[in-house]
Amino acid sequence: MSMDFKIENVLSMNGGQTDSSYARNSCYQEISLRILQPYLEESIGQMKMVPCGRFCIADLGCAAGPNTLHVAQIICRAVQKKYKALGIGMPDLQVFFSDLPCNDFNLLFQSLPLSVPPDGRLQACHYFAAGVAGSFHNRLFPRSSLHFIHSSFSLHWLSRVPPEVENQMSSSWNGDRVYISKEGRVEVAEAYLRQFQEDLKSFLRARAEEVVEGGWMFLFFSGRAGACPRQQGGSGAVGDILELAFKDMVCEGVIERATRDSFNLPFFSPSALEVRELVEEDGSFLVKKMEFLSMDTEMKIQSDVDFGRMVAKQFRAILEVLIASYFGEHVVESLFQRFAERASQNASVLYNSLRQGGGILAIIERACTP
Ligand SMILES: C[S@@+](CC[C@H](N)C(=O)[O-])C[C@H]1O[C@@H](n2cnc3c(N)ncnc32)[C@H](O)[C@@H]1O
């Protein structure tokens, strides 16, 4: 990607409520949320709550859709339960929904139950909602203003593709591939890992300023079980399919070879150890839980063709805006058609990689300064 192509200026999940929107194509994330809910409730149950007038929660990389609202409800209910059990005054709850500026905040706010009765008495689980646009690699909130941060399926997004991967003179050049591949150069995976480390460090530095002492972060994002960064699990398998679809488009002359060669996907699936090392090195947060969590979910599939179409739809909802910004809108329809075909031809490999996939669950507490 050329240096003036800034991911944070263009990235967003497909907005709206159409057939290709993220809101309608995030069932994998919805199933994962069901698996994560007990961990989320348990974490809040373990927090040390103190009397305060306002308990502030942020959802970073919230996108828009049913999952976003559901998460906010789960967190608010758990916080209220905890305050009730402790018998201390119930604070007002404030939820900050945060994402990059291109996110469909309109859809998000239109779906919120925002009304407060005129007598000012709040219903159970009412929260005050606000939107915050910006990158979580930078500061987003005032100092010591947040008690709990949630982020799901977002932190694997990088602030940029590592520049070495797109430099033909570098040993990390990724050539005609569009992502890390088991068969690709190890230097490519290492460059992605370095970029992830740089980004996570910035993320932790910013959050260390914003989270109150004793505040918690509940982070879940795409990750891998094994040690080798070349084995990217589900994302690696999707990258392989996308690479085949791009090859088809280049062979047919729809996309220029050089343009495809300069494109790479900006995400990385780390291991739990890689994340733990970064958190410990940073030192601002204490690790409460850090593990690879398998999301082993069975998918109901009628045929390989159906499977190919389903995966293409899910990843189109995630990648369409990014790909259209780089290659132009005219490539999107045929690219994802090729993707669906290639996914159905490789259905069993892709199915197994996605099914065995999972992510890193990192639950960390803001350390107290001595
Ligand atoms: C797959 S969506 C996850 C949405 C939701 N949390 C869920 O679990 O369904 C990933 C979100 O992360 C956001 N994102 C990626 N990089 C970001 C950054 N640097 N700062 C803020 N949001 C970011 C994207 O815009 C996108 O909305």
Tab-separated table of C-alpha atoms and ligand atoms in Angstrom:
chain	number	residue	atom	x	y	z
A	1	MET	CA	0.000	0.000	0.000
A	2	SER	CA	1.474	3.343	-0.898
A	3	MET	CA	2.675	5.494	2.001
A	4	ASP	CA	-0.163	8.017	1.578
A	5	PHE	CA	-2.813	5.263	1.950
A	6	LYS	CA	-3.735	5.517	5.617
A	7	ILE	CA	-5.757	2.586	6.922
A	8	GLU	CA	-7.321	4.586	9.739
A	9	ASN	CA	-8.784	7.038	7.185
A	10	VAL	CA	-10.589	4.370	5.190
A	11	LEU	CA	-11.207	1.313	7.321
A	12	SER	CA	-14.755	0.460	8.277
A	13	MET	CA	-16.954	-2.573	8.300
A	14	ASN	CA	-19.787	-2.438	5.758
A	15	GLY	CA	-22.355	-0.076	7.226
A	16	GLY	CA	-26.142	-0.066	7.133
A	17	GLN	CA	-28.502	-3.015	7.399
A	18	THR	CA	-28.222	-4.374	3.888
A	19	ASP	CA	-27.550	-7.974	2.925
A	20	SER	CA	-23.809	-7.242	2.737
A	21	SER	CA	-23.586	-5.166	5.930
A	22	TYR	CA	-21.462	-6.129	8.925
A	23	ALA	CA	-24.567	-5.863	11.112
A	24	ARG	CA	-26.123	-8.755	9.138
A	25	ASN	CA	-22.920	-10.749	8.640
A	26	SER	CA	-21.358	-11.001	12.049
A	27	CYS	CA	-22.815	-14.271	13.262
A	28	TYR	CA	-19.337	-15.705	13.982
A	29	GLN	CA	-18.696	-12.776	16.327
A	30	GLU	CA	-22.155	-13.286	17.837
A	31	ILE	CA	-21.450	-16.968	18.585
A	32	SER	CA	-18.080	-16.003	20.053
A	33	LEU	CA	-19.760	-13.442	22.281
A	34	ARG	CA	-21.902	-16.230	23.743
A	35	ILE	CA	-18.685	-18.091	24.613
A	36	LEU	CA	-17.094	-14.922	26.015
A	37	GLN	CA	-20.075	-13.753	28.090
A	38	PRO	CA	-19.286	-15.854	31.215
A	39	TYR	CA	-15.673	-14.617	31.180
A	40	LEU	CA	-16.875	-11.050	30.831
A	41	GLU	CA	-19.314	-11.366	33.732
A	42	GLU	CA	-16.755	-13.142	35.884
A	43	SER	CA	-14.176	-10.395	35.258
A	44	ILE	CA	-16.555	-7.654	36.331
A	45	GLY	CA	-17.523	-9.768	39.347
A	46	GLN	CA	-13.849	-9.839	40.390
A	47	MET	CA	-13.203	-6.109	40.034
A	48	LYS	CA	-12.747	-4.036	43.158
A	49	MET	CA	-15.531	-1.478	42.887
A	50	VAL	CA	-15.389	1.743	44.828
A	51	PRO	CA	-18.119	4.345	45.322
A	52	CYS	CA	-18.188	6.750	42.389
A	53	GLY	CA	-20.772	8.977	40.763
A	54	ARG	CA	-20.075	7.742	37.245
A	55	PHE	CA	-18.771	4.359	36.092
A	56	CYS	CA	-17.251	4.693	32.622
A	57	ILE	CA	-17.010	1.890	30.102
A	58	ALA	CA	-15.522	1.987	26.606
A	59	ASP	CA	-15.982	-0.460	23.739
A	60	LEU	CA	-13.013	-0.010	21.395
A	61	GLY	CA	-13.544	-1.048	17.775
A	62	CYS	CA	-17.276	-1.301	18.436
A	63	ALA	CA	-18.453	-1.265	14.757
A	64	ALA	CA	-22.275	-1.218	14.641
A	65	GLY	CA	-24.871	-3.912	14.917
A	66	PRO	CA	-26.545	-6.207	17.420
A	67	ASN	CA	-23.264	-7.419	18.982
A	68	THR	CA	-22.241	-3.892	19.941
A	69	LEU	CA	-25.453	-3.234	21.866
A	70	HIS	CA	-25.515	-6.698	23.390
A	71	VAL	CA	-21.993	-6.287	24.809
A	72	ALA	CA	-22.922	-2.946	26.380
A	73	GLN	CA	-25.975	-4.545	28.025
A	74	ILE	CA	-23.978	-7.491	29.388
A	75	ILE	CA	-21.348	-5.186	30.889
A	76	CYS	CA	-23.845	-2.741	32.405
A	77	ARG	CA	-25.916	-5.548	33.928
A	78	ALA	CA	-22.812	-7.108	35.483
A	79	VAL	CA	-21.625	-3.764	36.892
A	80	GLN	CA	-25.027	-3.060	38.419
A	81	LYS	CA	-25.166	-6.551	39.912
A	82	LYS	CA	-21.767	-6.051	41.500
A	83	TYR	CA	-22.657	-2.651	43.020
A	84	LYS	CA	-25.922	-4.066	44.327
A	85	ALA	CA	-24.140	-7.002	45.944
A	86	LEU	CA	-21.673	-4.647	47.615
A	87	GLY	CA	-24.500	-2.456	48.857
A	88	ILE	CA	-22.816	0.760	47.768
A	89	GLY	CA	-24.561	3.556	45.895
A	90	MET	CA	-25.232	2.772	42.254
A	91	PRO	CA	-23.235	5.049	39.935
A	92	ASP	CA	-24.567	6.342	36.627
A	93	LEU	CA	-23.257	4.210	33.810
A	94	GLN	CA	-21.629	5.797	30.804
A	95	VAL	CA	-20.734	3.788	27.707
A	96	PHE	CA	-18.377	5.223	25.098
A	97	PHE	CA	-18.710	3.518	21.738
A	98	SER	CA	-15.436	4.054	19.946
A	99	ASP	CA	-14.221	3.241	16.463
A	100	LEU	CA	-12.485	4.817	13.490
A	101	PRO	CA	-14.188	7.887	11.975
A	102	CYS	CA	-15.624	6.002	8.965
A	103	ASN	CA	-17.581	3.624	11.211
A	104	ASP	CA	-21.360	3.697	10.796
A	105	PHE	CA	-22.038	5.630	14.012
A	106	ASN	CA	-25.435	6.689	12.621
A	107	LEU	CA	-26.671	3.111	12.548
A	108	LEU	CA	-25.250	2.541	16.005
A	109	PHE	CA	-27.005	5.517	17.576
A	110	GLN	CA	-30.251	4.862	15.717
A	111	SER	CA	-30.379	1.390	17.306
A	112	LEU	CA	-29.792	2.595	20.871
A	113	PRO	CA	-32.497	2.730	23.510
A	114	LEU	CA	-31.610	6.303	24.440
A	115	SER	CA	-34.706	7.703	26.070
A	116	VAL	CA	-34.665	8.657	29.729
A	117	PRO	CA	-38.056	9.128	31.405
A	118	PRO	CA	-38.890	12.806	32.055
A	119	ASP	CA	-38.839	12.277	35.834
A	120	GLY	CA	-35.131	11.523	35.440
A	121	ARG	CA	-35.366	8.077	37.102
A	122	LEU	CA	-33.277	5.597	35.158
A	123	GLN	CA	-34.551	2.177	34.106
A	124	ALA	CA	-32.616	-0.925	35.047
A	125	CYS	CA	-29.464	-1.049	32.988
A	126	HIS	CA	-29.876	2.361	31.505
A	127	TYR	CA	-26.632	3.882	30.380
A	128	PHE	CA	-25.571	7.204	28.927
A	129	ALA	CA	-24.145	6.589	25.483
A	130	ALA	CA	-21.530	8.612	23.640
A	131	GLY	CA	-19.499	8.067	20.496
A	132	VAL	CA	-15.750	8.608	20.283
A	133	ALA	CA	-14.123	8.549	16.859
A	134	GLY	CA	-10.415	7.857	16.549
A	135	SER	CA	-7.755	5.204	16.488
A	136	PHE	CA	-7.166	3.100	19.564
A	137	HIS	CA	-3.448	3.276	18.795
A	138	ASN	CA	-3.645	6.864	20.068
A	139	ARG	CA	-5.143	8.596	23.097
A	140	LEU	CA	-8.947	8.746	22.932
A	141	PHE	CA	-10.053	9.679	26.459
A	142	PRO	CA	-9.021	12.043	29.273
A	143	ARG	CA	-6.550	10.872	31.878
A	144	SER	CA	-7.872	8.357	34.467
A	145	SER	CA	-11.418	8.486	33.139
A	146	LEU	CA	-12.298	4.867	32.349
A	147	HIS	CA	-13.155	1.995	34.688
A	148	PHE	CA	-13.647	-0.816	32.192
A	149	ILE	CA	-12.603	-1.317	28.581
A	150	HIS	CA	-13.976	-3.964	26.275
A	151	SER	CA	-12.685	-4.718	22.800
A	152	SER	CA	-13.577	-7.697	20.631
A	153	PHE	CA	-12.319	-8.719	17.193
A	154	SER	CA	-10.459	-5.445	16.737
A	155	LEU	CA	-6.940	-5.435	18.158
A	156	HIS	CA	-5.541	-7.711	15.449
A	157	TRP	CA	-6.005	-4.783	13.003
A	158	LEU	CA	-2.682	-3.065	12.440
A	159	SER	CA	-2.135	0.669	12.064
A	160	ARG	CA	-0.373	-0.054	8.772
A	161	VAL	CA	1.026	-2.882	6.685
A	162	PRO	CA	4.670	-3.263	7.731
A	163	PRO	CA	6.557	-1.225	5.099
A	164	GLU	CA	9.249	-3.924	4.547
A	165	VAL	CA	6.567	-6.308	3.253
A	166	GLU	CA	5.877	-3.939	0.353
A	167	ASN	CA	9.468	-3.026	-0.409
A	168	GLN	CA	10.805	-5.015	-3.358
A	169	MET	CA	14.373	-4.488	-2.148
A	170	SER	CA	13.643	-6.030	1.261
A	171	SER	CA	14.021	-9.710	2.222
A	172	SER	CA	10.534	-9.291	3.756
A	173	TRP	CA	8.907	-8.427	0.406
A	174	ASN	CA	5.687	-10.408	0.056
A	175	GLY	CA	5.582	-10.389	-3.751
A	176	ASP	CA	2.329	-11.679	-5.204
A	177	ARG	CA	0.941	-12.797	-1.858
A	178	VAL	CA	-1.512	-10.623	0.042
A	179	TYR	CA	-0.958	-11.998	3.529
A	180	ILE	CA	1.324	-14.171	5.638
A	181	SER	CA	1.355	-17.673	4.254
A	182	LYS	CA	2.649	-21.010	5.535
A	183	GLU	CA	4.553	-21.299	2.261
A	184	GLY	CA	5.723	-17.683	2.256
A	185	ARG	CA	8.897	-16.119	3.589
A	186	VAL	CA	9.409	-16.260	7.316
A	187	GLU	CA	10.667	-12.640	7.142
A	188	VAL	CA	7.168	-11.554	6.125
A	189	ALA	CA	5.631	-13.047	9.256
A	190	GLU	CA	8.397	-11.537	11.362
A	191	ALA	CA	7.766	-8.072	9.899
A	192	TYR	CA	4.047	-8.407	10.695
A	193	LEU	CA	4.901	-9.488	14.233
A	194	ARG	CA	7.129	-6.401	14.712
A	195	GLN	CA	4.303	-4.155	13.497
A	196	PHE	CA	1.859	-5.834	15.876
A	197	GLN	CA	4.311	-5.328	18.755
A	198	GLU	CA	4.713	-1.635	17.905
A	199	ASP	CA	0.938	-1.167	17.694
A	200	LEU	CA	0.132	-3.039	20.896
A	201	LYS	CA	2.756	-0.995	22.743
A	202	SER	CA	1.078	2.239	21.562
A	203	PHE	CA	-2.314	0.831	22.553
A	204	LEU	CA	-1.117	-0.044	26.071
A	205	ARG	CA	0.663	3.288	26.541
A	206	ALA	CA	-2.514	5.201	25.642
A	207	ARG	CA	-4.777	3.034	27.801
A	208	ALA	CA	-2.406	3.264	30.770
A	209	GLU	CA	-3.143	7.000	30.822
A	210	GLU	CA	-6.884	6.588	30.456
A	211	VAL	CA	-7.785	3.716	32.785
A	212	VAL	CA	-8.123	4.401	36.517
A	213	GLU	CA	-5.968	2.395	38.909
A	214	GLY	CA	-7.729	-0.926	39.497
A	215	GLY	CA	-9.696	-0.555	36.221
A	216	TRP	CA	-9.835	-3.572	33.915
A	217	MET	CA	-9.515	-4.261	30.196
A	218	PHE	CA	-11.237	-7.242	28.592
A	219	LEU	CA	-9.656	-7.824	25.178
A	220	PHE	CA	-10.459	-10.553	22.697
A	221	PHE	CA	-8.958	-10.613	19.218
A	222	SER	CA	-7.890	-12.954	16.492
A	223	GLY	CA	-4.957	-15.075	17.633
A	224	ARG	CA	-3.197	-18.366	17.078
A	225	ALA	CA	-2.532	-21.391	19.245
A	226	GLY	CA	0.947	-22.249	17.952
A	227	ALA	CA	4.282	-20.510	18.291
A	228	CYS	CA	5.149	-20.018	14.604
A	229	PRO	CA	3.911	-16.645	13.265
A	230	ARG	CA	3.708	-18.098	9.753
A	231	GLN	CA	0.823	-20.323	10.916
A	232	GLN	CA	-1.925	-17.699	11.090
A	233	GLY	CA	-4.807	-20.167	11.521
A	234	GLY	CA	-8.169	-18.952	10.198
A	235	SER	CA	-6.817	-15.594	8.979
A	236	GLY	CA	-4.016	-17.412	7.132
A	237	ALA	CA	-6.521	-19.677	5.408
A	238	VAL	CA	-8.677	-16.699	4.404
A	239	GLY	CA	-5.544	-14.884	3.164
A	240	ASP	CA	-4.722	-17.919	0.966
A	241	ILE	CA	-8.194	-17.845	-0.598
A	242	LEU	CA	-8.066	-14.103	-1.167
A	243	GLU	CA	-4.666	-14.538	-2.800
A	244	LEU	CA	-6.168	-17.082	-5.257
A	245	ALA	CA	-9.053	-14.736	-6.026
A	246	PHE	CA	-6.607	-11.873	-6.697
A	247	LYS	CA	-4.517	-14.151	-8.931
A	248	ASP	CA	-7.626	-14.889	-11.007
A	249	MET	CA	-8.324	-11.177	-11.356
A	250	VAL	CA	-4.722	-10.452	-12.394
A	251	CYS	CA	-4.751	-13.308	-14.959
A	252	GLU	CA	-7.993	-11.926	-16.415
A	253	GLY	CA	-6.443	-8.466	-16.641
A	254	VAL	CA	-8.979	-6.850	-14.295
A	255	ILE	CA	-6.319	-5.882	-11.750
A	256	GLU	CA	-2.773	-4.885	-12.594
A	257	ARG	CA	-0.077	-7.157	-11.246
A	258	ALA	CA	1.888	-4.263	-9.700
A	259	THR	CA	-1.202	-2.927	-7.904
A	260	ARG	CA	-1.956	-6.366	-6.462
A	261	ASP	CA	1.704	-6.801	-5.458
A	262	SER	CA	1.556	-3.572	-3.490
A	263	PHE	CA	-1.479	-4.692	-1.476
A	264	ASN	CA	-1.335	-6.672	1.782
A	265	LEU	CA	-3.878	-7.240	4.507
A	266	PRO	CA	-3.297	-5.130	7.630
A	267	PHE	CA	-3.906	-7.613	10.428
A	268	PHE	CA	-1.965	-10.152	12.462
A	269	SER	CA	-2.934	-13.017	14.766
A	270	PRO	CA	-0.467	-13.185	17.671
A	271	SER	CA	0.066	-15.979	20.195
A	272	ALA	CA	-0.864	-15.565	23.868
A	273	LEU	CA	2.838	-15.578	24.758
A	274	GLU	CA	3.618	-12.723	22.359
A	275	VAL	CA	0.842	-10.641	23.936
A	276	ARG	CA	1.808	-11.555	27.509
A	277	GLU	CA	5.419	-10.513	26.902
A	278	LEU	CA	4.298	-7.109	25.616
A	279	VAL	CA	1.935	-6.492	28.536
A	280	GLU	CA	4.609	-7.486	31.060
A	281	GLU	CA	7.270	-5.408	29.365
A	282	ASP	CA	4.960	-2.373	29.375
A	283	GLY	CA	4.277	-2.926	33.073
A	284	SER	CA	1.180	-0.712	33.405
A	285	PHE	CA	-1.269	-3.623	33.566
A	286	LEU	CA	-1.310	-6.870	35.547
A	287	VAL	CA	-2.302	-10.037	33.729
A	288	LYS	CA	-5.415	-11.646	35.198
A	289	LYS	CA	-5.953	-14.040	32.280
A	290	MET	CA	-4.051	-14.547	29.045
A	291	GLU	CA	-4.836	-17.511	26.864
A	292	PHE	CA	-5.721	-18.752	23.424
A	293	LEU	CA	-9.433	-19.482	23.524
A	294	SER	CA	-10.722	-21.917	20.945
A	295	MET	CA	-13.994	-20.886	19.305
A	296	ASP	CA	-14.578	-24.379	17.945
A	297	THR	CA	-17.975	-23.733	16.396
A	298	GLU	CA	-19.809	-26.070	14.099
A	299	MET	CA	-21.227	-24.373	11.012
A	300	LYS	CA	-24.373	-25.675	9.373
A	301	ILE	CA	-23.493	-26.082	5.715
A	302	GLN	CA	-25.572	-27.574	2.901
A	303	SER	CA	-22.835	-27.797	0.279
A	304	ASP	CA	-19.336	-26.578	-0.600
A	305	VAL	CA	-20.888	-23.927	-2.853
A	306	ASP	CA	-23.051	-22.623	0.002
A	307	PHE	CA	-20.059	-22.635	2.307
A	308	GLY	CA	-17.985	-20.647	-0.209
A	309	ARG	CA	-20.760	-18.072	-0.578
A	310	MET	CA	-21.228	-17.774	3.181
A	311	VAL	CA	-17.529	-17.177	3.919
A	312	ALA	CA	-17.278	-14.727	1.012
A	313	LYS	CA	-20.213	-12.745	2.429
A	314	GLN	CA	-18.744	-12.628	5.915
A	315	PHE	CA	-15.356	-11.431	4.736
A	316	ARG	CA	-16.838	-9.033	2.228
A	317	ALA	CA	-18.629	-7.305	5.122
A	318	ILE	CA	-15.226	-6.855	6.768
A	319	LEU	CA	-12.942	-6.159	3.802
A	320	GLU	CA	-15.066	-4.512	1.119
A	321	VAL	CA	-14.431	-0.898	2.118
A	322	LEU	CA	-10.681	-1.415	2.442
A	323	ILE	CA	-10.417	-3.229	-0.896
A	324	ALA	CA	-12.652	-0.731	-2.707
A	325	SER	CA	-10.567	2.172	-1.381
A	326	TYR	CA	-7.413	0.595	-2.750
A	327	PHE	CA	-8.499	-1.034	-6.021
A	328	GLY	CA	-11.706	0.840	-6.803
A	329	GLU	CA	-15.309	-0.177	-6.274
A	330	HIS	CA	-15.520	-1.857	-9.676
A	331	VAL	CA	-13.414	-4.845	-8.521
A	332	VAL	CA	-15.420	-5.741	-5.428
A	333	GLU	CA	-18.273	-7.769	-6.916
A	334	SER	CA	-16.089	-9.972	-9.131
A	335	LEU	CA	-13.349	-10.337	-6.530
A	336	PHE	CA	-15.757	-11.746	-3.960
A	337	GLN	CA	-17.371	-13.954	-6.592
A	338	ARG	CA	-13.918	-15.451	-7.251
A	339	PHE	CA	-13.401	-15.664	-3.493
A	340	ALA	CA	-16.637	-17.659	-3.113
A	341	GLU	CA	-15.590	-20.023	-5.930
A	342	ARG	CA	-12.101	-20.542	-4.534
A	343	ALA	CA	-13.504	-21.014	-1.024
A	344	SER	CA	-15.880	-23.718	-2.244
A	345	GLN	CA	-13.074	-25.474	-4.156
A	346	ASN	CA	-10.989	-25.508	-0.950
A	347	ALA	CA	-13.943	-25.972	1.374
A	348	SER	CA	-12.599	-28.701	3.666
A	349	VAL	CA	-9.231	-27.010	4.361
A	350	LEU	CA	-10.893	-23.645	4.918
A	351	TYR	CA	-13.685	-25.127	7.040
A	352	ASN	CA	-11.212	-26.882	9.341
A	353	SER	CA	-9.004	-23.801	9.709
A	354	LEU	CA	-11.957	-21.568	10.533
A	355	ARG	CA	-13.559	-24.105	12.819
A	356	GLN	CA	-10.394	-24.696	14.798
A	357	GLY	CA	-9.770	-20.967	15.000
A	358	GLY	CA	-10.019	-18.827	18.044
A	359	GLY	CA	-8.488	-15.812	19.611
A	360	ILE	CA	-6.480	-14.344	22.426
A	361	LEU	CA	-8.381	-13.524	25.570
A	362	ALA	CA	-6.419	-10.938	27.516
A	363	ILE	CA	-7.928	-9.727	30.788
A	364	ILE	CA	-5.681	-7.178	32.448
A	365	GLU	CA	-5.920	-4.781	35.390
A	366	ARG	CA	-4.417	-1.282	35.612
A	367	ALA	CA	-1.626	-1.581	38.129
A	368	CYS	CA	-1.495	0.834	41.047
A	369	THR	CA	1.434	3.209	41.033
A	370	PRO	CA	3.541	2.810	44.188
B	1	LIG	C1	-14.601	-6.955	13.100
B	1	LIG	S1	-15.025	-5.416	13.751
B	1	LIG	C2	-15.483	-5.873	15.411
B	1	LIG	C3	-16.737	-5.230	15.863
B	1	LIG	C4	-17.310	-5.657	17.195
B	1	LIG	N1	-16.402	-5.340	18.280
B	1	LIG	C5	-17.668	-7.133	17.200
B	1	LIG	O1	-17.097	-7.873	18.018
B	1	LIG	O2	-18.525	-7.537	16.424
B	1	LIG	C6	-13.459	-4.621	14.000
B	1	LIG	C7	-13.577	-3.146	14.288
B	1	LIG	O3	-12.313	-2.629	14.707
B	1	LIG	C8	-12.206	-1.322	14.194
B	1	LIG	N2	-10.804	-0.900	14.187
B	1	LIG	C9	-9.779	-1.415	13.497
B	1	LIG	N3	-8.650	-0.700	13.730
B	1	LIG	C10	-8.998	0.280	14.616
B	1	LIG	C11	-8.276	1.332	15.247
B	1	LIG	N4	-6.981	1.535	15.030
B	1	LIG	N5	-8.940	2.127	16.112
B	1	LIG	C12	-10.255	1.947	16.353
B	1	LIG	N6	-11.002	0.967	15.770
B	1	LIG	C13	-10.370	0.139	14.923
B	1	LIG	C14	-12.793	-1.446	12.791
B	1	LIG	O4	-13.129	-0.194	12.267
B	1	LIG	C15	-13.983	-2.351	13.063
B	1	LIG	O5	-15.151	-1.637	13.292
